[in-house]
Amino acid sequence: MEKIKFQLDEKDLPATWYNIVADLPETDEPAAVSPTTGKPLTRDELLQVMPEQLVEQETSTEREFEIPEPVRQLYAQWRPSPLFRARRLERALDTPARIYYKYEGVAPTGSHKPNTGIPQAYYNKLAGKTGLVTETGAGQWGSAAALSASFFGMTAKVFMVKVSFQQKPYRRALMESFGAVCIPSPSIETAAGRAILAADPDSPGSLGIATSEALEVAAQDPTLGYTLGSAANHVLAHQTVIGQEALRQMAMADDYPDIVIGCSGGGSNLAGLSFPFLGEQLRGGPAVRVIAVEPAACPTLTKGSIAYDYSDTGRLGPLFRMHTLGHTFVPPPVHAGGLRAHGIGPLISRAIEERLIDPIAVGQLGCFEAGVQFARTEGILPAPESTHAIRAAIDEAKRCREEGQSRAILFGLSGHGHFDLTAYDKYFAGQLDDETVDEDALTRASASIPEAPLR
Ligand SMILES: *Cc1c(COP(=O)(O)O)cnc(C)c1O
């Protein structure tokens, strides 16, 4: 029988998270700068917003962080996640490529986000917090934060980008089922939200705005821990359970990827899958080509510049050294809500500078087309975000056919699309556009990037 599923045992769950900083060349440029002093962010400043274990992971140059036993116990509910060979998709494409995908939709909330939600809730609980507050784009992170809070008997308050709140009412219902409170952002609950609404009562919201709201609420209530779903170094590290498992599963398949592909919003699922492979490469192992796929409607990596910029519109949080379109950028309301981010994890930007990752941008319609072809061959309906990785994987597989080359392609299937059926409905009804950004909007937003943050 053709082998299509590579499944590890519970005992094979990784014991540590991987920190790529240990294997990257050293740099003099700090990853984050304080919004108040304009100097590199200090440990003390970080300790005001994060438990000490997370501060440690955020700033560490150690290669590995031990995964606490209670976290591994919760991971074991769905991890190790399966890795599949997409034989039926390969046949449909008539390609000599060997296509593999690592499926994170088996998590209780349907995407990779609980991989970091659980440790963040755990460390906040240890630090004495009784609740979590956060922002969410499409709702996957909000669901994961709600789930993780409920595992540890904590409350959760989630500011959800308004356009997604309207597009995905069932995500809110899921968060509420776990006991969380979900608020459409911009809201009247915070000064940051009220300022945006005063300027634009119809604002569709953005991750940057929702982040400002969550930070403001956390700053005013010491019982609440602020958590974040992507981009930060510690979040990217938590997600490396994905790639560490995939390394072993590719070995079970007696293969090794030539190409690793992930969709890119804040960069966490991409990093989670690719960093362990890049680590092997950086330590002298086999080379891989890593492709980051972003929406043409929010071209952070392909059209943004590397600068110190805020991750939130209200400029409450630190400035990060990252690819950014400018913190005032409000992307068009594409259905891949999780990819509507004006900035990216600083470590992804470092990896691009080191030529370890190639970014590309793709249009929404081609992604849905790829997602439907994937559903009809592989039987899993992908999240709109994940269809970006599928689009790139299919294009690479077609290139293999044209060039008569057999390459191994591994992509991250970051989540399922069961909460995104409205989007698929619209796609089938011909009501979706290839949303693009106009150059004017990009120029205006890039003007919001601070010129010289380092004072
Ligand atoms: C949140 C999310 C993304 C984007 O976030 P990253 O941090 O870039 O991974 C992608 N896919 C799914 C299914 C998501 O939930």
Coordinates of C-alpha atoms and ligand atoms in Angstrom, one line a residue:
M1 CA 0.0 0.0 0.0
E2 CA 1.2 3.5 -0.8
K3 CA 2.2 5.2 2.4
I4 CA 0.4 8.6 2.8
K5 CA 0.4 9.2 6.5
F6 CA 3.5 9.6 8.8
Q7 CA 2.4 9.5 12.4
L8 CA 4.7 9.8 15.5
D9 CA 3.9 8.4 18.9
E10 CA 3.1 10.5 21.9
K11 CA 6.5 9.7 23.3
D12 CA 8.0 11.4 20.3
L13 CA 6.6 14.8 21.3
P14 CA 9.5 17.3 21.3
A15 CA 11.0 17.9 24.7
T16 CA 12.2 21.4 23.8
W17 CA 11.4 24.4 21.6
Y18 CA 14.0 25.5 19.1
N19 CA 15.5 29.0 19.1
I20 CA 17.0 29.9 15.7
V21 CA 18.8 32.9 17.3
A22 CA 21.5 30.4 18.5
D23 CA 22.3 29.5 14.9
L24 CA 21.9 32.9 13.2
P25 CA 25.0 35.2 12.8
E26 CA 25.2 37.7 15.7
T27 CA 23.8 41.2 15.1
D28 CA 24.4 44.6 16.8
E29 CA 20.9 45.8 15.9
P30 CA 18.4 45.3 18.7
A31 CA 15.2 43.5 17.7
A32 CA 13.0 45.9 19.7
V33 CA 13.2 49.5 20.9
S34 CA 11.3 51.1 23.8
P35 CA 8.5 53.5 22.7
T36 CA 9.3 55.8 25.7
T37 CA 13.2 55.9 25.8
G38 CA 14.0 55.2 22.1
K39 CA 16.7 52.8 23.4
P40 CA 16.9 49.0 23.1
L41 CA 14.1 47.4 25.0
T42 CA 15.3 46.3 28.4
R43 CA 14.5 43.1 30.3
D44 CA 12.8 45.3 33.0
E45 CA 10.5 46.9 30.4
L46 CA 9.6 43.4 29.0
L47 CA 8.9 42.2 32.5
Q48 CA 6.2 44.8 32.9
V49 CA 4.2 43.0 30.1
M50 CA 5.3 39.4 30.2
P51 CA 6.1 36.6 32.7
E52 CA 9.8 36.1 33.3
Q53 CA 10.0 32.8 31.5
L54 CA 8.7 34.4 28.4
V55 CA 11.1 37.3 28.8
E56 CA 13.9 34.8 29.1
Q57 CA 12.8 33.0 25.8
E58 CA 12.2 36.4 24.1
T59 CA 15.8 37.5 24.7
S60 CA 17.7 34.2 24.9
T61 CA 20.5 33.1 22.6
E62 CA 20.2 29.5 23.9
R63 CA 19.4 26.9 21.3
E64 CA 16.7 25.1 23.2
F65 CA 14.0 25.8 25.9
E66 CA 12.6 23.0 27.9
I67 CA 8.8 22.5 27.3
P68 CA 7.2 22.3 30.8
E69 CA 5.5 19.0 31.6
P70 CA 1.9 20.5 32.0
V71 CA 2.3 22.0 28.5
R72 CA 3.4 18.8 26.9
Q73 CA 0.5 17.0 28.6
L74 CA -1.9 19.4 26.9
Y75 CA -0.1 19.2 23.6
A76 CA -0.5 15.4 23.8
Q77 CA -4.3 15.8 23.2
W78 CA -3.5 16.3 19.5
R79 CA 0.3 16.3 19.0
P80 CA 2.4 15.0 17.3
S81 CA 0.3 16.2 14.4
P82 CA 0.2 14.1 11.2
L83 CA 2.3 14.6 8.1
F84 CA 0.8 13.5 4.8
R85 CA 2.1 12.7 1.4
A86 CA -0.3 14.4 -1.1
R87 CA -0.4 11.5 -3.6
R88 CA -3.8 12.3 -5.0
L89 CA -2.9 15.9 -5.5
E90 CA 0.4 14.8 -7.2
R91 CA -1.5 12.6 -9.6
A92 CA -4.0 15.4 -10.4
L93 CA -1.1 17.7 -11.2
D94 CA 0.7 15.0 -13.1
T95 CA 3.9 16.1 -11.4
P96 CA 7.1 14.3 -10.6
A97 CA 7.3 16.3 -7.4
R98 CA 6.8 14.6 -4.1
I99 CA 4.4 16.8 -2.1
Y100 CA 4.1 16.6 1.7
Y101 CA 2.1 18.6 4.1
K102 CA 2.1 19.0 7.9
Y103 CA -1.4 19.3 9.2
E104 CA -2.1 21.6 12.1
G105 CA -5.9 21.6 11.7
V106 CA -6.1 18.7 14.2
A107 CA -5.7 21.1 17.1
P108 CA -8.9 21.7 19.1
T109 CA -9.4 25.1 17.5
G110 CA -8.4 24.1 14.0
S111 CA -5.0 25.8 13.6
H112 CA -1.5 25.9 14.9
K113 CA -2.2 28.8 17.4
P114 CA -2.7 26.6 20.6
N115 CA 1.0 25.6 20.3
T116 CA 1.8 29.0 21.8
G117 CA -1.5 29.8 23.5
I118 CA -1.0 27.0 26.0
P119 CA 2.5 27.9 27.1
Q120 CA 1.6 31.6 27.3
A121 CA -1.5 30.9 29.5
Y122 CA 0.6 28.5 31.6
Y123 CA 3.4 31.0 32.3
N124 CA 0.9 33.8 33.0
K125 CA -0.9 31.6 35.5
L126 CA 2.4 30.8 37.2
A127 CA 2.9 34.6 37.4
G128 CA -0.4 35.0 39.3
K129 CA -2.5 36.4 36.5
T130 CA -6.2 35.4 36.6
G131 CA -7.1 36.4 33.0
L132 CA -5.7 36.9 29.5
V133 CA -6.3 39.8 27.2
T134 CA -5.4 39.8 23.5
E135 CA -6.2 40.8 20.0
T136 CA -7.2 38.5 17.1
G137 CA -7.5 38.9 13.3
A138 CA -9.5 36.1 11.7
G139 CA -10.3 34.7 15.2
Q140 CA -8.0 31.6 15.2
W141 CA -5.7 33.2 17.7
G142 CA -8.6 34.5 19.8
S143 CA -10.0 30.9 19.9
A144 CA -6.7 29.5 20.9
A145 CA -6.3 32.1 23.7
A146 CA -9.8 31.4 24.9
L147 CA -9.1 27.6 24.9
S148 CA -5.8 28.0 26.6
A149 CA -7.3 30.3 29.3
S150 CA -10.0 27.8 30.0
F151 CA -7.5 25.0 30.4
F152 CA -5.9 27.0 33.2
G153 CA -9.1 28.3 34.8
M154 CA -8.5 31.9 33.6
T155 CA -10.7 34.5 31.9
A156 CA -10.1 35.8 28.4
K157 CA -11.0 39.0 26.7
V158 CA -10.4 39.2 23.0
F159 CA -10.5 42.3 20.7
M160 CA -11.4 40.9 17.2
V161 CA -10.8 42.9 14.0
K162 CA -14.2 44.2 13.1
V163 CA -14.3 43.0 9.5
S164 CA -13.5 39.4 10.7
F165 CA -16.0 39.7 13.5
Q166 CA -18.7 40.3 10.9
Q167 CA -17.3 37.7 8.4
K168 CA -16.9 35.0 11.0
P169 CA -19.6 35.1 13.7
Y170 CA -19.0 31.4 14.6
R171 CA -15.5 32.2 15.7
R172 CA -17.0 34.5 18.3
A173 CA -19.4 31.7 19.3
L174 CA -16.4 29.4 19.7
M175 CA -14.6 31.8 21.9
E176 CA -17.7 32.3 24.0
S177 CA -18.1 28.6 24.3
F178 CA -14.7 28.5 26.0
G179 CA -15.9 31.3 28.3
A180 CA -14.2 34.2 26.6
V181 CA -15.6 37.7 25.9
C182 CA -15.1 38.8 22.3
I183 CA -15.3 42.5 21.3
P184 CA -15.3 43.9 17.8
S185 CA -12.4 46.3 17.3
P186 CA -12.2 49.3 17.0
S187 CA -14.5 49.5 20.1
I188 CA -15.6 52.3 22.4
E189 CA -14.0 50.4 25.4
T190 CA -10.6 52.0 25.0
A191 CA -9.1 55.4 24.2
A192 CA -7.3 53.8 21.2
G193 CA -10.5 52.4 19.8
R194 CA -12.5 55.6 20.4
A195 CA -9.8 57.7 18.6
I196 CA -10.0 55.5 15.5
L197 CA -13.8 55.6 15.5
A198 CA -13.8 59.4 15.8
A199 CA -11.7 59.6 12.6
D200 CA -13.5 56.8 10.8
P201 CA -16.8 55.4 12.2
D202 CA -16.8 52.7 9.5
S203 CA -13.2 51.5 10.1
P204 CA -13.0 47.8 9.3
G205 CA -10.3 47.5 12.0
S206 CA -6.9 46.1 11.7
L207 CA -4.6 43.9 13.8
G208 CA -2.6 47.1 14.7
I209 CA -5.7 48.7 16.1
A210 CA -6.9 45.6 18.0
T211 CA -3.4 45.3 19.5
S212 CA -3.5 48.9 20.8
E213 CA -6.9 48.1 22.5
A214 CA -5.6 44.9 24.1
L215 CA -2.4 46.6 25.3
E216 CA -4.4 49.5 26.8
V217 CA -6.7 47.1 28.8
A218 CA -3.7 45.0 30.0
A219 CA -1.8 48.2 31.2
Q220 CA -4.8 49.2 33.3
D221 CA -5.4 45.9 35.0
P222 CA -2.6 44.1 36.7
T223 CA -4.6 40.8 37.1
L224 CA -4.6 40.5 33.3
G225 CA -1.8 39.1 31.2
Y226 CA -1.3 40.3 27.7
T227 CA -0.7 37.5 25.2
L228 CA 0.1 37.6 21.5
G229 CA -0.5 35.2 18.8
S230 CA 2.4 35.7 16.4
A231 CA 5.6 37.5 15.5
A232 CA 7.4 37.6 18.9
N233 CA 10.5 35.5 19.3
H234 CA 9.0 33.3 22.0
V235 CA 5.9 32.6 19.9
L236 CA 8.0 31.6 16.9
A237 CA 10.0 29.3 19.2
H238 CA 6.8 27.6 20.6
Q239 CA 5.7 26.8 17.1
T240 CA 8.9 24.9 16.3
V241 CA 7.3 21.7 17.6
I242 CA 5.8 21.7 14.1
G243 CA 9.1 21.5 12.2
Q244 CA 10.8 19.3 14.8
E245 CA 8.1 16.7 14.3
A246 CA 8.2 17.2 10.5
L247 CA 12.0 16.5 10.5
R248 CA 11.4 13.1 12.1
Q249 CA 8.3 12.4 9.9
M250 CA 10.3 13.2 6.7
A251 CA 12.8 10.7 7.9
M252 CA 10.0 8.1 8.3
A253 CA 9.1 8.9 4.7
D254 CA 12.7 8.3 3.8
D255 CA 12.9 11.7 2.2
Y256 CA 14.0 15.3 2.8
P257 CA 12.4 18.5 1.5
D258 CA 14.1 20.6 -1.2
I259 CA 11.5 23.3 -0.7
V260 CA 9.6 24.3 2.5
I261 CA 6.6 26.6 2.1
G262 CA 4.5 28.4 4.7
C263 CA 1.9 31.2 4.5
S264 CA 3.0 34.3 6.3
G265 CA 1.0 36.7 8.5
G266 CA 3.1 37.4 11.6
G267 CA 5.4 34.5 10.6
S268 CA 4.7 32.0 13.3
N269 CA 3.5 28.9 11.3
L270 CA 6.2 29.6 8.7
A271 CA 8.9 29.8 11.4
G272 CA 7.5 26.8 13.2
L273 CA 7.8 24.6 10.2
S274 CA 10.9 26.0 8.6
F275 CA 13.2 27.1 11.4
P276 CA 14.1 23.5 12.5
F277 CA 15.1 22.7 8.9
L278 CA 17.0 26.0 8.6
G279 CA 18.7 25.1 11.8
E280 CA 19.9 21.9 10.3
Q281 CA 21.2 23.9 7.3
L282 CA 22.9 26.5 9.4
R283 CA 24.7 23.8 11.3
G284 CA 26.0 22.2 8.1
G285 CA 23.1 19.9 7.2
P286 CA 21.2 19.8 3.9
A287 CA 20.1 23.1 2.3
V288 CA 16.4 23.9 1.8
R289 CA 14.7 26.6 -0.1
V290 CA 12.1 28.3 2.2
I291 CA 9.3 30.3 0.6
A292 CA 7.1 32.7 2.6
V293 CA 3.8 33.3 0.9
E294 CA 1.8 36.5 1.7
P295 CA -1.4 38.0 0.2
A296 CA -0.9 40.6 -2.6
A297 CA -3.4 42.7 -0.7
C298 CA -1.0 42.9 2.3
P299 CA 2.5 42.7 0.8
T300 CA 4.6 43.2 3.9
L301 CA 7.6 41.2 2.9
T302 CA 7.6 42.0 -0.9
K303 CA 6.8 45.7 -0.7
G304 CA 7.6 46.7 2.9
S305 CA 10.9 48.0 4.1
I306 CA 13.0 46.9 7.1
A307 CA 12.7 49.6 9.7
Y308 CA 11.9 50.0 13.4
D309 CA 8.1 50.4 13.5
Y310 CA 5.3 49.9 16.0
S311 CA 3.2 46.7 15.8
D312 CA 0.2 48.6 17.1
T313 CA -1.6 51.7 15.5
G314 CA -1.8 53.4 18.9
R315 CA 2.0 53.3 19.4
L316 CA 1.7 51.9 22.9
G317 CA 4.0 48.9 22.4
P318 CA 7.7 48.7 21.4
L319 CA 9.1 49.3 18.0
F320 CA 10.3 46.2 16.2
R321 CA 13.0 45.8 13.6
M322 CA 11.0 44.2 10.9
H323 CA 9.6 44.4 7.4
T324 CA 6.7 46.9 7.7
L325 CA 4.2 48.6 5.5
G326 CA 3.8 51.3 8.2
H327 CA 1.7 50.9 11.4
T328 CA -1.2 53.0 9.9
F329 CA -1.7 50.5 7.1
V330 CA -5.2 49.0 7.0
P331 CA -5.2 46.1 4.5
P332 CA -8.2 45.5 2.2
P333 CA -10.7 43.0 3.8
V334 CA -9.4 39.8 2.2
H335 CA -10.7 36.6 3.6
A336 CA -7.3 35.4 4.8
G337 CA -7.7 37.6 7.9
G338 CA -4.8 36.0 9.7
L339 CA -2.4 37.3 7.0
R340 CA -3.6 40.9 7.3
A341 CA -0.6 42.2 9.2
H342 CA 1.5 45.3 8.4
G343 CA 4.5 43.9 10.1
I344 CA 6.2 40.5 10.6
G345 CA 8.2 38.7 13.3
P346 CA 11.7 40.3 13.5
L347 CA 13.3 36.8 13.1
I348 CA 11.6 36.3 9.8
S349 CA 13.0 39.6 8.6
R350 CA 16.5 38.5 9.8
A351 CA 16.1 35.2 7.9
I352 CA 15.1 37.1 4.8
E353 CA 18.2 39.4 5.1
E354 CA 20.4 36.3 5.5
R355 CA 18.8 34.9 2.3
L356 CA 17.4 31.9 4.2
I357 CA 13.8 32.7 3.2
D358 CA 12.3 33.9 -0.2
P359 CA 9.1 35.9 0.1
I360 CA 6.4 35.9 -2.7
A361 CA 2.9 37.5 -2.9
V362 CA -0.1 35.9 -4.4
G363 CA -3.7 37.0 -5.2
Q364 CA -6.8 35.8 -3.3
L365 CA -8.6 34.2 -6.3
G366 CA -5.6 31.9 -7.2
C367 CA -5.4 30.9 -3.6
F368 CA -9.1 29.8 -3.4
E369 CA -8.7 27.9 -6.6
A370 CA -5.7 26.1 -5.1
G371 CA -7.6 25.5 -1.9
V372 CA -10.6 23.9 -3.8
Q373 CA -8.3 21.7 -5.8
F374 CA -6.7 20.6 -2.6
A375 CA -10.0 19.9 -0.9
R376 CA -11.2 17.8 -3.9
T377 CA -8.0 15.7 -4.0
E378 CA -6.9 15.5 -0.4
G379 CA -10.2 15.8 1.3
I380 CA -9.3 18.6 3.7
L381 CA -10.9 22.1 3.3
P382 CA -8.0 24.5 4.1
A383 CA -8.2 27.8 5.9
P384 CA -8.0 30.8 3.5
E385 CA -4.6 31.6 5.0
S386 CA -3.3 28.1 4.4
T387 CA -4.4 28.2 0.7
H388 CA -1.5 30.7 0.2
A389 CA 1.0 27.9 1.0
I390 CA -1.0 25.5 -1.2
R391 CA -1.0 27.9 -4.2
A392 CA 2.8 28.1 -4.0
A393 CA 3.2 24.4 -3.5
I394 CA 1.1 23.7 -6.6
D395 CA 3.0 26.2 -8.6
E396 CA 6.3 24.7 -7.6
A397 CA 5.0 21.2 -8.4
K398 CA 4.0 22.4 -11.9
R399 CA 7.5 23.9 -12.3
C400 CA 8.9 20.4 -11.5
R401 CA 6.7 19.0 -14.3
E402 CA 7.9 21.6 -16.8
E403 CA 11.5 21.2 -15.8
G404 CA 11.3 17.4 -15.6
Q405 CA 12.6 17.5 -12.0
S406 CA 11.5 15.5 -9.1
R407 CA 11.8 17.7 -5.9
A408 CA 10.3 17.1 -2.5
I409 CA 8.0 19.9 -1.5
L410 CA 6.8 20.3 2.1
F411 CA 4.2 22.9 3.0
G412 CA 2.5 23.9 6.2
L413 CA -1.3 23.3 6.2
S414 CA -1.7 25.7 9.1
G415 CA -5.5 25.1 9.7
H416 CA -8.8 23.9 8.3
G417 CA -11.4 26.2 6.8
H418 CA -14.6 25.0 8.6
F419 CA -15.1 28.5 10.0
D420 CA -14.5 30.1 6.7
L421 CA -17.3 28.7 4.6
T422 CA -18.8 32.2 4.0
A423 CA -15.6 32.9 2.1
Y424 CA -15.8 29.7 0.1
D425 CA -19.5 30.5 -0.6
K426 CA -18.6 33.9 -2.0
Y427 CA -15.8 32.3 -4.1
F428 CA -18.2 29.8 -5.6
A429 CA -20.8 32.6 -6.2
G430 CA -18.1 34.6 -8.1
Q431 CA -18.3 37.4 -5.6
L432 CA -14.6 37.5 -4.6
D433 CA -12.1 39.9 -6.2
D434 CA -8.3 39.8 -6.5
E435 CA -8.0 42.6 -3.9
T436 CA -5.0 44.6 -4.5
V437 CA -3.6 47.6 -2.7
D438 CA -3.2 50.9 -4.4
E439 CA 0.2 52.5 -4.4
D440 CA -1.2 55.7 -2.8
A441 CA -2.3 53.7 0.3
L442 CA 1.2 52.1 0.5
T443 CA 2.9 55.4 0.2
R444 CA 0.7 57.0 2.8
A445 CA 1.2 54.1 5.2
S446 CA 5.0 54.0 4.8
A447 CA 5.1 57.7 5.8
S448 CA 4.0 56.5 9.3
I449 CA 7.2 54.6 9.8
P450 CA 9.3 56.5 12.4
E451 CA 12.4 57.9 10.8
A452 CA 15.0 57.5 13.5
P453 CA 13.7 55.6 16.5
L454 CA 17.1 55.0 18.1
R455 CA 17.8 58.0 20.2
Ligands
LIG1 C1 -3.1 32.9 12.3 C2 -3.0 32.0 11.2 C3 -2.0 32.2 10.2 C4 -1.1 33.4 10.1 O1 -0.3 33.6 11.3 P1 1.2 33.2 11.3 O2 1.7 33.7 12.6 O3 1.9 33.9 10.1 O4 1.3 31.8 11.2 C5 -2.0 31.3 9.1 N1 -2.8 30.2 9.1 C6 -3.7 30.0 10.0 C7 -4.7 28.9 9.9 C8 -3.9 30.9 11.1 O5 -4.7 30.6 12.1

